[in-house]
Coordinates of C-alpha atoms in Angstrom, one line a residue:
X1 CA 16.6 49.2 151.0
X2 CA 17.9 50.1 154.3
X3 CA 18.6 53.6 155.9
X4 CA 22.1 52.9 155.4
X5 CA 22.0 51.6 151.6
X6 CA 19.9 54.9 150.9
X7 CA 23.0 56.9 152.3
X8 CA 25.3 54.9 150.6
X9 CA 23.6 56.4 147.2
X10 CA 25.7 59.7 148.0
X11 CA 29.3 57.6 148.0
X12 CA 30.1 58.2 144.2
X13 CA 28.8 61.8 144.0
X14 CA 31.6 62.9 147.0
X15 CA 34.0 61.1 145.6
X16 CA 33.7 63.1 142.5
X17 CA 33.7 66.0 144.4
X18 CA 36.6 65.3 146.2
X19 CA 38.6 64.8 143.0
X20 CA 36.9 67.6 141.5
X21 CA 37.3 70.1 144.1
X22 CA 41.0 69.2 144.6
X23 CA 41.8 69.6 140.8
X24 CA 40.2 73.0 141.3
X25 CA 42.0 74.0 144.2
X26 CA 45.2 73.3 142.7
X27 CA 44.2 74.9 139.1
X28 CA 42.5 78.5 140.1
X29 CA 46.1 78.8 142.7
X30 CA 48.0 78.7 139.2
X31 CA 45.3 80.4 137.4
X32 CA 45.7 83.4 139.9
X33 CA 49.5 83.1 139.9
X34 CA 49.9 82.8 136.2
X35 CA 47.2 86.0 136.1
X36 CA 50.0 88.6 137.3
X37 CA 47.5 91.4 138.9
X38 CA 50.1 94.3 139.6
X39 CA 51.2 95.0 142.8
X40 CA 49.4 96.9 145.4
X41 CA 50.1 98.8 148.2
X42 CA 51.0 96.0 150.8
X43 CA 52.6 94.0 148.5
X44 CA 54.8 96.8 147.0
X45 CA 55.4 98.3 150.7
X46 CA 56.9 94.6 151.6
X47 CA 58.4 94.8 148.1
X48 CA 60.2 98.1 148.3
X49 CA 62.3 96.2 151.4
X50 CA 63.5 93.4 149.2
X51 CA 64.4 95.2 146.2
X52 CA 66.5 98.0 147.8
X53 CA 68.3 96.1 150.9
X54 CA 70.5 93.2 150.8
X55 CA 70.4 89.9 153.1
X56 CA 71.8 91.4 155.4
X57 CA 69.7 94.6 155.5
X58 CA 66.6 92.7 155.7
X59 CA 67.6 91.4 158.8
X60 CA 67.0 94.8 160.0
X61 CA 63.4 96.4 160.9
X62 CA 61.7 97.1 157.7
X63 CA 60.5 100.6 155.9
X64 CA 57.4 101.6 154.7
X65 CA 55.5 100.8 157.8
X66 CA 56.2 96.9 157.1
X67 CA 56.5 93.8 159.6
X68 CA 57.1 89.9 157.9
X69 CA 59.1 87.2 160.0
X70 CA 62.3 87.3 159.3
X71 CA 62.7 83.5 158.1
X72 CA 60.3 84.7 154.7
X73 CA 61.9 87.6 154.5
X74 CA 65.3 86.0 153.7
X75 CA 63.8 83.0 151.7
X76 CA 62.3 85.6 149.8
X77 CA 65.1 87.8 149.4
X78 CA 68.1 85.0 148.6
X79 CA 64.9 83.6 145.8
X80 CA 65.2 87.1 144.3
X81 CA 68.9 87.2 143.9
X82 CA 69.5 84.0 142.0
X83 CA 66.2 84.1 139.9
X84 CA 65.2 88.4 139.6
X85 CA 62.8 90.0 141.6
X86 CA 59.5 90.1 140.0
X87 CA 55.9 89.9 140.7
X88 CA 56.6 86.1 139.9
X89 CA 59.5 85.4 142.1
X90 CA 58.0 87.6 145.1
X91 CA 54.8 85.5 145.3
X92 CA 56.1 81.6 144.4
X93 CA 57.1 81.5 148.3
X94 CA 53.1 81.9 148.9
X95 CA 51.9 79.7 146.0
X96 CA 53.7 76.9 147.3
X97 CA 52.7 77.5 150.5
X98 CA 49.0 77.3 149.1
X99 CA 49.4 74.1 147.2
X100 CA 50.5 72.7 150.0
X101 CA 47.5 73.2 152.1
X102 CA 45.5 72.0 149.8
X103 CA 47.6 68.6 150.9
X104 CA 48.0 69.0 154.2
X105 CA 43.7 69.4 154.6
X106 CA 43.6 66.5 153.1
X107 CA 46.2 64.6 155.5
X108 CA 44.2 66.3 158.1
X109 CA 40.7 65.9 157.5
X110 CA 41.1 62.6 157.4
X111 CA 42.2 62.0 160.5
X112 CA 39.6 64.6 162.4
X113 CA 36.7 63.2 160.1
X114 CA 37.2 61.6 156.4
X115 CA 33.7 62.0 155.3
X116 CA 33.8 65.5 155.3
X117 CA 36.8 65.5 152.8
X118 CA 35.1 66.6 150.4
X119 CA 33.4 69.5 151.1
X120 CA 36.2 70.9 153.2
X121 CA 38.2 70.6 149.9
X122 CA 35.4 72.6 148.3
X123 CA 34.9 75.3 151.2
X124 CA 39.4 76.0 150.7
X125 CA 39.4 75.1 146.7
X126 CA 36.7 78.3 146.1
X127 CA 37.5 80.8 149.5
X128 CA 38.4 83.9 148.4
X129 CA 41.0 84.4 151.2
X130 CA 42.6 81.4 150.6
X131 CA 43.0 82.1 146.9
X132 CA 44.0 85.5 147.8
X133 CA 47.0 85.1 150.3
X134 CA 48.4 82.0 148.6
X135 CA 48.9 84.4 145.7
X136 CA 50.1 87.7 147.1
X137 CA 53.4 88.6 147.9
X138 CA 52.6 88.2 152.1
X139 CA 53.4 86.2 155.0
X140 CA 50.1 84.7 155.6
X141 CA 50.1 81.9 153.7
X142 CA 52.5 80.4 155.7
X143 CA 50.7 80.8 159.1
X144 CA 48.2 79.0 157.2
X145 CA 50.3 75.6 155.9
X146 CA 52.4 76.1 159.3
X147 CA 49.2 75.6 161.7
X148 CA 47.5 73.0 159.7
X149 CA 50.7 71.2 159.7
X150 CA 51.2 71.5 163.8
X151 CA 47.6 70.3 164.1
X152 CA 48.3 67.5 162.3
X153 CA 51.4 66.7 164.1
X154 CA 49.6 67.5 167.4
X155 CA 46.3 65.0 166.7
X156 CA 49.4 62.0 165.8
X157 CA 51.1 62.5 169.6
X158 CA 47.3 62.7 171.1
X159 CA 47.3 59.7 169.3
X160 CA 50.6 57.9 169.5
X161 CA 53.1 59.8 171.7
X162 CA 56.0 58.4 170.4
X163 CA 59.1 60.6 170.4
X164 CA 59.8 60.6 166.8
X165 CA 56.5 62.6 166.6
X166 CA 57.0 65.0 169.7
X167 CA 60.5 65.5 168.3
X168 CA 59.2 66.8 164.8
X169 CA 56.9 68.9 166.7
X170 CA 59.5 70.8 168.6
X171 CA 61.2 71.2 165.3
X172 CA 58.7 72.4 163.7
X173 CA 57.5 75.0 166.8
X174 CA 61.6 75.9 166.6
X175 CA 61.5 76.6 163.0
X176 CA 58.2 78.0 162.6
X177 CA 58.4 81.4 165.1
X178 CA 61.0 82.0 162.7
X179 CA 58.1 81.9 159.1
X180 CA 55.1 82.8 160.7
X181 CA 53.5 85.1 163.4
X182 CA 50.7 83.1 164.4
X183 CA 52.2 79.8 165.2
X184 CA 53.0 80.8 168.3
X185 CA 48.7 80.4 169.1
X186 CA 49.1 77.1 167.5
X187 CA 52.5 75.9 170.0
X188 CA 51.1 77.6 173.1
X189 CA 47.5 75.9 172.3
X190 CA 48.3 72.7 171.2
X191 CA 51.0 72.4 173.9
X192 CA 48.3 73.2 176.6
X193 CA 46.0 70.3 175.2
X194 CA 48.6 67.6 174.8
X195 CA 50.2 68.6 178.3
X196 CA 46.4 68.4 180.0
X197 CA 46.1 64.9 178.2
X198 CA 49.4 63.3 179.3
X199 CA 48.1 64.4 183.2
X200 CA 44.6 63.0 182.7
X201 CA 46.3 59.9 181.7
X202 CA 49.0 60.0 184.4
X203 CA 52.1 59.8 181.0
X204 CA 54.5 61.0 182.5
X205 CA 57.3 60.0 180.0
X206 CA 55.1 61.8 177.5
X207 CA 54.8 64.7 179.5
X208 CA 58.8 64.6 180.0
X209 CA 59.1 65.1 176.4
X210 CA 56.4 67.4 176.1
X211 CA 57.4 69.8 178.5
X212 CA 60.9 69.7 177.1
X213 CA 59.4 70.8 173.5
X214 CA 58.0 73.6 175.3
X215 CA 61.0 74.7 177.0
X216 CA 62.8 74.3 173.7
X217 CA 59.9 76.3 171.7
X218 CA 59.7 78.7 174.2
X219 CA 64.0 79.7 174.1
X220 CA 63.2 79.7 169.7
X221 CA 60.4 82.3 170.3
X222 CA 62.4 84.5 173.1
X223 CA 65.3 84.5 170.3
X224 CA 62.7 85.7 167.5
X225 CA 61.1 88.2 170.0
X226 CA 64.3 90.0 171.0
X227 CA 65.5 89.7 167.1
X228 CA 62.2 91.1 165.6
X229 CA 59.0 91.9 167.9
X230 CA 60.5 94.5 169.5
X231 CA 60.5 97.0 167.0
X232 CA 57.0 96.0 166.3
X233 CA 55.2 95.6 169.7
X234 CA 57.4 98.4 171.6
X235 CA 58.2 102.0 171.9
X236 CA 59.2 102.5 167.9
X237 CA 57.4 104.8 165.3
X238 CA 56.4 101.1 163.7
X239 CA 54.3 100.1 166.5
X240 CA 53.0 103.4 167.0
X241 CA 51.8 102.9 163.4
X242 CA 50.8 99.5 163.9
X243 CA 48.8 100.0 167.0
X244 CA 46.9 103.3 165.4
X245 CA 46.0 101.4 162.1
X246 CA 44.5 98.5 163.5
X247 CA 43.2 99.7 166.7
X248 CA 39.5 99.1 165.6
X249 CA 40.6 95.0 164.8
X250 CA 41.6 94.8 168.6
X251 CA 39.1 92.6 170.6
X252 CA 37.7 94.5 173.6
X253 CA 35.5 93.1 176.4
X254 CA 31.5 94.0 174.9
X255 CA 28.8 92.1 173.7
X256 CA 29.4 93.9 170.1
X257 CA 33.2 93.8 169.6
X258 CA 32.7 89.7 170.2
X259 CA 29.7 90.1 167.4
X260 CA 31.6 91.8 165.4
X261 CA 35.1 89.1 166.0
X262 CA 32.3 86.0 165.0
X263 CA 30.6 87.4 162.1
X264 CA 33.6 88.9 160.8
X265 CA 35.1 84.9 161.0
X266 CA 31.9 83.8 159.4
X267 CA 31.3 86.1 156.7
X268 CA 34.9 85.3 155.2
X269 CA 34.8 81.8 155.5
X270 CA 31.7 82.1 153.4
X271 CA 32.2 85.0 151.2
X272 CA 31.5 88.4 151.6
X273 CA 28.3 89.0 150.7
X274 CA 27.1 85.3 150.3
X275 CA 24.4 85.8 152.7
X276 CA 22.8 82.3 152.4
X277 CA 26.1 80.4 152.4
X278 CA 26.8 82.5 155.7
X279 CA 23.9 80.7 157.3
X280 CA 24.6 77.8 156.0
X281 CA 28.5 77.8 157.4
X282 CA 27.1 78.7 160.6
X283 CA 24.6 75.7 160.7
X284 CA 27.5 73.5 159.4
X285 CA 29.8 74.4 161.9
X286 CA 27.6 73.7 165.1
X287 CA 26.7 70.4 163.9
X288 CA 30.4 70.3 162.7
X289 CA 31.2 70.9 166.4
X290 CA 29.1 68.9 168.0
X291 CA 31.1 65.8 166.4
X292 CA 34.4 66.3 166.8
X293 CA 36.5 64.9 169.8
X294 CA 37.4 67.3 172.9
X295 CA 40.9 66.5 171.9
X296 CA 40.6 68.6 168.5
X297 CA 38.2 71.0 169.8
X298 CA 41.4 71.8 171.8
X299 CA 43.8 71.8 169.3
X300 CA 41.7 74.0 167.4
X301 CA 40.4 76.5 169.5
X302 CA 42.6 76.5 172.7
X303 CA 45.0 78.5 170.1
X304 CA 41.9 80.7 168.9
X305 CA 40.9 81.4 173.3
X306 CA 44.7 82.6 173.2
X307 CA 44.6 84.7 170.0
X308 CA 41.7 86.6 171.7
X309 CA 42.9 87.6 174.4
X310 CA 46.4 88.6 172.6
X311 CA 43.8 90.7 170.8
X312 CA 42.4 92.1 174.2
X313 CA 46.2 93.2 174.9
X314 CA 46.4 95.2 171.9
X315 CA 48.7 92.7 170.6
X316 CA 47.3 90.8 167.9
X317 CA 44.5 92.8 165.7
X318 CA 41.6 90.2 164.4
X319 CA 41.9 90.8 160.6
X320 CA 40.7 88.4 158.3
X321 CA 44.6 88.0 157.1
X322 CA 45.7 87.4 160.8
X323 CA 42.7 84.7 161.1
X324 CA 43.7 82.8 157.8
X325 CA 45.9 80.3 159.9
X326 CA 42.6 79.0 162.2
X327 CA 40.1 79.2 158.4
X328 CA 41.5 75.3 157.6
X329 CA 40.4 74.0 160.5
X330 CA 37.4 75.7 160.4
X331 CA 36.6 74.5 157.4
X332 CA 36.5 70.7 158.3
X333 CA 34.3 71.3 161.7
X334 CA 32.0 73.5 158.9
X335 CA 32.0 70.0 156.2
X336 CA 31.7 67.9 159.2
X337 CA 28.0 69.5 160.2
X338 CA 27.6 69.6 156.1
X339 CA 28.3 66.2 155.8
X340 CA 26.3 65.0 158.5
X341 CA 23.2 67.0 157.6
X342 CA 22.9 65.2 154.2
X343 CA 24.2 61.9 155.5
X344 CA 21.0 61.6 157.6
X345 CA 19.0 63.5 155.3
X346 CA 19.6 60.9 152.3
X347 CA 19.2 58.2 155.0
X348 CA 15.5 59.0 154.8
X349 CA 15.3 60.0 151.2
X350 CA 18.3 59.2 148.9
X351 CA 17.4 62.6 146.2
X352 CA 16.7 64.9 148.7
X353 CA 20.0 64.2 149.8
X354 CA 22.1 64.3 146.5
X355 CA 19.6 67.8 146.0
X356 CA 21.0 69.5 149.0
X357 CA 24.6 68.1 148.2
X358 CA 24.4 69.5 144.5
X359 CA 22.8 72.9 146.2
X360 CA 25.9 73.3 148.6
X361 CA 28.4 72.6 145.4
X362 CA 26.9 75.4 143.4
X363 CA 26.9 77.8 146.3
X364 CA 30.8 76.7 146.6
X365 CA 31.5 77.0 142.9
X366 CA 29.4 80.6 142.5
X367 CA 31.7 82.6 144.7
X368 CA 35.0 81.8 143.1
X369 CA 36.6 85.0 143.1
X370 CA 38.9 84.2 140.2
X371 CA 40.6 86.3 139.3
X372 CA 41.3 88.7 141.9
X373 CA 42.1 92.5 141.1
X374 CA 43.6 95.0 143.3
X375 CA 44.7 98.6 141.9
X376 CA 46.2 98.7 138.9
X377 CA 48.8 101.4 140.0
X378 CA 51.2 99.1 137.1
X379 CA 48.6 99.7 134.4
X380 CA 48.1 103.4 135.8
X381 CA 51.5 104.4 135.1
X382 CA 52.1 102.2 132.2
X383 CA 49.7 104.5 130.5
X384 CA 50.8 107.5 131.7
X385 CA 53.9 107.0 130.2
X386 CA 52.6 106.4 127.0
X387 CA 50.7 109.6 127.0
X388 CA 52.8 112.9 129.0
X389 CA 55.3 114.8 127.7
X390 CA 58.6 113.8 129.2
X391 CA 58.6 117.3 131.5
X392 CA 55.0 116.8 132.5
X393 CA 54.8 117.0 136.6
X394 CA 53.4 113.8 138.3
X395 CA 51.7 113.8 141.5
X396 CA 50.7 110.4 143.2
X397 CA 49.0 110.0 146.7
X398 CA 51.8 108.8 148.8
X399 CA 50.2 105.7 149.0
X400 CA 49.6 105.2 145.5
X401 CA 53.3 106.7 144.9
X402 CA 55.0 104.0 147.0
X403 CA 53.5 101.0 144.4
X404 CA 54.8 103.2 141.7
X405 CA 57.8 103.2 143.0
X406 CA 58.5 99.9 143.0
X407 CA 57.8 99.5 139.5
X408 CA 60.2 102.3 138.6
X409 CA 58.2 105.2 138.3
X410 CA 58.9 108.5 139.9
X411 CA 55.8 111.4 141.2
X412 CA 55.6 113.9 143.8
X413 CA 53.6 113.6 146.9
X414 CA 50.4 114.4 146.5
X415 CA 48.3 116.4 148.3
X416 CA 50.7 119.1 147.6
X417 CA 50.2 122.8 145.9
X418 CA 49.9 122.0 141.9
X419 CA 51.4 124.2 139.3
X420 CA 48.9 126.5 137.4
X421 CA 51.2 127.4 134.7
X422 CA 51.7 123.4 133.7
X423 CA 49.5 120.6 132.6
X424 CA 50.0 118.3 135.5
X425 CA 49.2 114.6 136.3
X426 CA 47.6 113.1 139.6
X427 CA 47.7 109.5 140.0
X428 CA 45.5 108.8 143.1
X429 CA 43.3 105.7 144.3
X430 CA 39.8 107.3 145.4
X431 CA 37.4 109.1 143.1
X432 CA 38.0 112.4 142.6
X433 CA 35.4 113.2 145.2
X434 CA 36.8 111.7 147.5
X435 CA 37.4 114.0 150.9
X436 CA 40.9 113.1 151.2
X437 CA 42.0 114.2 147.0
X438 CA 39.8 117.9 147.6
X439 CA 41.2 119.2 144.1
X440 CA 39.9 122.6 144.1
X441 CA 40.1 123.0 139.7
X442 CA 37.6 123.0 137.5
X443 CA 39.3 121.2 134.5
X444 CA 40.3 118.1 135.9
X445 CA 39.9 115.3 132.6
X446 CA 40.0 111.9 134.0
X447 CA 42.3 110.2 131.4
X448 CA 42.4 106.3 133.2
X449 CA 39.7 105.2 135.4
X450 CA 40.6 101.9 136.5
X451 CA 38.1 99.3 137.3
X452 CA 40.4 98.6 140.2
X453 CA 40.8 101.7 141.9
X454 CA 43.1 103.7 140.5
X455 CA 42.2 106.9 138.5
X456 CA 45.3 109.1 136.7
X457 CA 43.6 112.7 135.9
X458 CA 44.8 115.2 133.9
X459 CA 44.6 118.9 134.6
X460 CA 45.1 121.2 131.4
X461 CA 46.6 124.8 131.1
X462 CA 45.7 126.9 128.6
X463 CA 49.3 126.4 126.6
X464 CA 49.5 122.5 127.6
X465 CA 45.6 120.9 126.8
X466 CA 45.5 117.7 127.8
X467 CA 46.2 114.5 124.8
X468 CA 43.4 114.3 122.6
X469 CA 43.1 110.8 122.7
X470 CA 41.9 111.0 126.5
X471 CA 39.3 108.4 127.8
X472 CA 38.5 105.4 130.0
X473 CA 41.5 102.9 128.7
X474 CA 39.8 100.3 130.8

């Protein structure tokens, strides 16, 4: 047996993993969806805008310290009026932009490096982030499907510049400023890469058309910027808030902030706390990136070069939800390396190679998140209700107030001076030792501690004891 039948031994276990991982993929996105965690704070915050404005209010700079481009902002809000806003209706824009992912990996993977289909299937079908966006009422699902989609369309003119596919790509770069934040990395990056190409190959027809897609992109972008960044980037109590909240995800010029920008990458594209599958990602994607064309390497991280130093502005803060858009891509380079590493491993020994293979899947598979809480602020006040007295005082940390509000429920701010003379209820998301809740009473009766993060206490008077039937309702 040759070196190349021995590898050829692997061919039907990745083809059941390709199927297998893309039936997963598709089924814990539903699974997640059809799960219905409440609300939390982002999600209600972005919430709050759609259920108390109309379309034409949304147009307008959000409240509750929110940004979202303004093209998934009115999908979202003209998907509420015809079918009810709900936790279904607010998130279905982000499933679908999931699912189709999932699809578009596929379309691109094989083009970059078909082998490694199947594993990059099983790196998006079990990431937690992945699962996590395409299922919560947020933008960032759509920078993801948006940039795997322009890379795509981006390796096809690298390949064939023919204008039907420049044209769909200055489409796409007009419509997409208007859905997703992060695109612009993608236009700018890609645009840099294909231009440099057309040069090296003296095309200058194709750089005709590409520097008209630019110009075009550029005049969609200014439109969206005077529209909508403003209020975010300049001079407005919003970017005051934005700039002061994320001011430690901004990338600055020393040896540990750069660390901390590559292990954060790393450690959620493995899984937090998967310490031997972050090694292993690591070792995946150097090999990864040792095989892939400069062409892609471009595409792929020409947009990540400009993200950075957006981040070294102070414009762009390097959160794991503001990195979701690059994690795709990421993924194949990572099941490239993978796929080479057992490809020449079973060359030599055919078991060893299925071993390491079946070792990888269950490192995949372990890590599946599903399903994902967040704070039950629903389930909080759900049972609350069920247990005050219609005239019993309820105080919520703002925070926790503003989810409450959403789903209807009322409380005062919180720190605040409490009445002695009533029983009174705190609904707050931090222990009750926490620094920032500094309750200075001595009967405080936790009455629903969550096993997400919200606790709803109960402090007693003399005339008003708290419900008898107190105790953990989780």
């Amino acid at each position: 047996m040759t070196e190349n039948d021995k590898s050829v031994a692997l061919n039907p276990y990745l083809q059941g993993l390709q199927w297998g991982f893309l039936a997963l993929a598709v089924a814990i996105l539903l699974f997640q969806y059809a799960f219905n965690r409440s609300l939390w704070l982002d999600e209600a915050s972005l919430a709050l805008n759609i259920q108390e404005r109309d379309m034409q209010g949304i147009l307008r700079p959000l409240d509750y310290d929110q940004a979202a481009p303004l093209g998934f902002l009115v999908i979202v809000e003209g998907l509420t009026n015809i079918i009810g806003i709900s936790e279904y209706s607010l998130r279905l824009v982000p499933l679908i932009a999931g699912l189709i992912t999932i699809g578009l990996l596929i379309w691109v993977c094989r083009m970059i490096a078909p082998s490694a289909l199947p594993l990059a299937l099983g790196l998006l079908a079990t990431s937690a982030i992945h699962i996590d966006y395409a299922t919560e009422f947020k933008q960032y699902a759509l920078d993801a499907t948006l940039a795997l989609w322009y890379l795509g369309l981006s390796i096809q003119i690298s390949r064939q510049a023919h204008p039907k596919y420049i044209a769909l790509a200055t489409l796409t770069g007009v419509i997409g400023v208007w859905f997703s934040h992060a695109i612009i990395f993608m236009l700018a990056g890609c645009g840099v890469v294909l231009w440099f190409d057309a040069i090296c190959q003296q095309n200058w027809r194709t750089l005709g058309h590409l520097t008209l897609m630019g110009i075009i992109q550029v005049i969609s972008f200014g439109l969206v910027y005077i529209v909508s960044y403003q209020a975010v980037l300049h001079s407005t109590p919003l970017a005051d808030f934005m700039n002061n909240f994320w001011e430690d995800y901004f990338l600055r010029a020393t040896p540990y902030s750069v660390f901390w920008f590559i292990f954060h990458t790393f450690t959620h594209l493995a899984g937090i706390g998967q310490l031997v599958l972050i090694v292993l990602v690591f070792y995946g994607f150097l090999l990864g990136l040792s095989r892939i064309g400069w062409r892609v390497g471009g595409f792929i991280f020409v947009p990540v070069a400009l993200m950075c130093g957006a981040s070294f502005l102070d414009l762009y803060p390097l959160s794991d939800r503001f990195l979701l858009y690059i994690f795709a891509p990421l993924m194949i380079i990572i099941a490239l390396g993978w796929h080479s590493l057992i490809h020449n491993i079973a060359k030599k020994n055919p078991r060893v190679g299925v071993g390491l293979l079946l070792i990888l899947t269950v490192l995949l598979l372990i890590r599946i998140p599903v399903p994902i809480y967040k704070d039950d602020v629903r389930g909080a006040f759900e049972w609350l209700e069920s247990v005050r007295a219609p005239n019993d005082p309820v105080y919520a940390i703002i925070l926790t107030g503003r989810t409450g509000k959403y789903y209807g429920y009322e409380s005062q701010h919180f720190p605040a001076p409490i009445p002695t003379d009533e029983r009174v209820w705190i609904v707050i998301d931090r222990p009750l030792s926490h620094p920032q809740v500094g309750l200075n009473v001595t009967h405080v009766v936790y009455s629903f501690i969550g096993r997400y993060g919200i606790y709803v206490m109960c402090i007693p008077t003399i005339n008003k004891p708290c419900p008898i039937n107190l105790g953990n309702s989780s």
